[in-house]
Amino acid sequence: MSILISKKRRCQHNEIAILRDLFAWAKQNQDRVIPKSAISKALNYLVSNETGLLTYLKDGHCSLSNKIAENAIRPFTVGRENWLFINSP
């Protein structure tokens, strides 16, 4: 249990600073972009869902990085590309 608590503290300490900077930057630049542009929609989504996007910090199992999921599906995606040419002359 102590490993999970230390991971949670590390997650909150390291990632909250990054996310605070991200949300501050988004709020600062929200009015500087063209209102109907894709970046405007992305910034509006980010700012309006700030509390929901920060909830993962409450759980020590969650991570900002998705490299574990990417590494888990990598063999399938590489294999899929290779299997295309199995029956080719």
PDB file of C-alpha atoms in Angstrom:
ATOM      1  CA  MET A   1       0.000   0.000   0.000  1.00  0.00           C
ATOM      2  CA  SER A   2       2.888   2.385   0.708  1.00  0.00           C
ATOM      3  CA  ILE A   3       4.138   2.017  -2.891  1.00  0.00           C
ATOM      4  CA  LEU A   4       0.764   3.170  -4.169  1.00  0.00           C
ATOM      5  CA  ILE A   5       0.743   6.129  -1.786  1.00  0.00           C
ATOM      6  CA  SER A   6       4.235   7.203  -2.827  1.00  0.00           C
ATOM      7  CA  LYS A   7       3.288   6.882  -6.502  1.00  0.00           C
ATOM      8  CA  LYS A   8       0.191   8.983  -5.870  1.00  0.00           C
ATOM      9  CA  ARG A   9       2.247  11.684  -4.145  1.00  0.00           C
ATOM     10  CA  ARG A  10       4.829  11.678  -6.921  1.00  0.00           C
ATOM     11  CA  CYS A  11       2.069  11.896  -9.519  1.00  0.00           C
ATOM     12  CA  GLN A  12       0.435  14.800  -7.764  1.00  0.00           C
ATOM     13  CA  HIS A  13       3.713  16.609  -7.178  1.00  0.00           C
ATOM     14  CA  ASN A  14       5.215  16.281 -10.656  1.00  0.00           C
ATOM     15  CA  GLU A  15       2.185  16.336 -12.896  1.00  0.00           C
ATOM     16  CA  ILE A  16       0.119  18.981 -11.134  1.00  0.00           C
ATOM     17  CA  ALA A  17       2.777  21.585 -11.915  1.00  0.00           C
ATOM     18  CA  ILE A  18       2.710  20.664 -15.597  1.00  0.00           C
ATOM     19  CA  LEU A  19      -1.068  20.712 -15.691  1.00  0.00           C
ATOM     20  CA  ARG A  20      -1.310  24.047 -13.870  1.00  0.00           C
ATOM     21  CA  ASP A  21       0.984  25.559 -16.478  1.00  0.00           C
ATOM     22  CA  LEU A  22      -1.058  23.981 -19.278  1.00  0.00           C
ATOM     23  CA  PHE A  23      -4.378  25.296 -17.960  1.00  0.00           C
ATOM     24  CA  ALA A  24      -2.894  28.745 -17.298  1.00  0.00           C
ATOM     25  CA  TRP A  25      -1.523  28.840 -20.859  1.00  0.00           C
ATOM     26  CA  ALA A  26      -4.885  27.714 -22.267  1.00  0.00           C
ATOM     27  CA  LYS A  27      -6.789  30.383 -20.337  1.00  0.00           C
ATOM     28  CA  GLN A  28      -4.291  33.046 -21.374  1.00  0.00           C
ATOM     29  CA  ASN A  29      -4.453  32.142 -25.074  1.00  0.00           C
ATOM     30  CA  GLN A  30      -8.135  31.273 -25.282  1.00  0.00           C
ATOM     31  CA  ASP A  31      -9.098  34.771 -26.437  1.00  0.00           C
ATOM     32  CA  ARG A  32      -6.170  35.143 -28.829  1.00  0.00           C
ATOM     33  CA  VAL A  33      -7.277  32.549 -31.364  1.00  0.00           C
ATOM     34  CA  ILE A  34      -9.950  32.669 -34.050  1.00  0.00           C
ATOM     35  CA  PRO A  35     -13.261  31.741 -32.349  1.00  0.00           C
ATOM     36  CA  LYS A  36     -14.431  29.057 -34.801  1.00  0.00           C
ATOM     37  CA  SER A  37     -11.029  27.424 -35.332  1.00  0.00           C
ATOM     38  CA  ALA A  38     -10.058  23.933 -34.203  1.00  0.00           C
ATOM     39  CA  ILE A  39      -7.540  25.284 -31.702  1.00  0.00           C
ATOM     40  CA  SER A  40     -10.247  27.472 -30.200  1.00  0.00           C
ATOM     41  CA  LYS A  41     -12.508  24.456 -29.758  1.00  0.00           C
ATOM     42  CA  ALA A  42      -9.640  22.512 -28.169  1.00  0.00           C
ATOM     43  CA  LEU A  43      -8.786  25.330 -25.748  1.00  0.00           C
ATOM     44  CA  ASN A  44     -12.443  25.801 -24.816  1.00  0.00           C
ATOM     45  CA  TYR A  45     -12.760  22.062 -24.157  1.00  0.00           C
ATOM     46  CA  LEU A  46      -9.612  22.063 -22.044  1.00  0.00           C
ATOM     47  CA  VAL A  47     -10.634  25.052 -19.941  1.00  0.00           C
ATOM     48  CA  SER A  48     -14.254  23.977 -19.469  1.00  0.00           C
ATOM     49  CA  ASN A  49     -13.298  20.424 -18.413  1.00  0.00           C
ATOM     50  CA  GLU A  50     -10.410  21.308 -16.120  1.00  0.00           C
ATOM     51  CA  THR A  51     -11.833  19.669 -13.002  1.00  0.00           C
ATOM     52  CA  GLY A  52     -12.746  16.492 -14.846  1.00  0.00           C
ATOM     53  CA  LEU A  53      -9.349  16.253 -16.491  1.00  0.00           C
ATOM     54  CA  LEU A  54      -7.621  16.578 -13.117  1.00  0.00           C
ATOM     55  CA  THR A  55      -9.542  13.767 -11.403  1.00  0.00           C
ATOM     56  CA  TYR A  56      -7.010  11.151 -12.476  1.00  0.00           C
ATOM     57  CA  LEU A  57      -4.574  12.698  -9.994  1.00  0.00           C
ATOM     58  CA  LYS A  58      -6.682  11.315  -7.142  1.00  0.00           C
ATOM     59  CA  ASP A  59      -5.849   7.721  -8.076  1.00  0.00           C
ATOM     60  CA  GLY A  60      -2.310   6.377  -7.860  1.00  0.00           C
ATOM     61  CA  HIS A  61      -3.030   3.792 -10.562  1.00  0.00           C
ATOM     62  CA  CYS A  62      -3.541   6.393 -13.275  1.00  0.00           C
ATOM     63  CA  SER A  63      -0.815   8.095 -15.244  1.00  0.00           C
ATOM     64  CA  LEU A  64      -0.594  11.048 -17.588  1.00  0.00           C
ATOM     65  CA  SER A  65       1.452   8.908 -19.965  1.00  0.00           C
ATOM     66  CA  ASN A  66      -0.138   6.181 -22.064  1.00  0.00           C
ATOM     67  CA  LYS A  67       3.097   4.354 -22.882  1.00  0.00           C
ATOM     68  CA  ILE A  68       1.942   1.200 -21.065  1.00  0.00           C
ATOM     69  CA  ALA A  69      -1.070   0.925 -23.372  1.00  0.00           C
ATOM     70  CA  GLU A  70       1.033   1.719 -26.438  1.00  0.00           C
ATOM     71  CA  ASN A  71       3.579  -0.948 -25.537  1.00  0.00           C
ATOM     72  CA  ALA A  72       0.788  -3.471 -24.984  1.00  0.00           C
ATOM     73  CA  ILE A  73      -0.685  -3.028 -28.479  1.00  0.00           C
ATOM     74  CA  ARG A  74       2.588  -2.605 -30.353  1.00  0.00           C
ATOM     75  CA  PRO A  75       3.028  -6.335 -31.185  1.00  0.00           C
ATOM     76  CA  PHE A  76      -0.429  -6.437 -32.746  1.00  0.00           C
ATOM     77  CA  THR A  77       0.078  -3.350 -34.852  1.00  0.00           C
ATOM     78  CA  VAL A  78       3.511  -4.422 -36.082  1.00  0.00           C
ATOM     79  CA  GLY A  79       2.195  -7.920 -36.750  1.00  0.00           C
ATOM     80  CA  ARG A  80      -0.797  -6.563 -38.630  1.00  0.00           C
ATOM     81  CA  GLU A  81       1.491  -4.759 -41.060  1.00  0.00           C
ATOM     82  CA  ASN A  82       3.677  -7.838 -41.513  1.00  0.00           C
ATOM     83  CA  TRP A  83       0.730 -10.216 -41.974  1.00  0.00           C
ATOM     84  CA  LEU A  84      -0.479  -8.237 -44.997  1.00  0.00           C
ATOM     85  CA  PHE A  85       2.278  -9.781 -47.086  1.00  0.00           C
ATOM     86  CA  ILE A  86       2.107 -13.433 -45.970  1.00  0.00           C
ATOM     87  CA  ASN A  87       0.218 -14.652 -49.075  1.00  0.00           C
ATOM     88  CA  SER A  88       1.890 -12.263 -51.485  1.00  0.00           C
ATOM     89  CA  PRO A  89       4.250 -13.656 -54.166  1.00  0.00           C
TER      90      PRO A  89
END
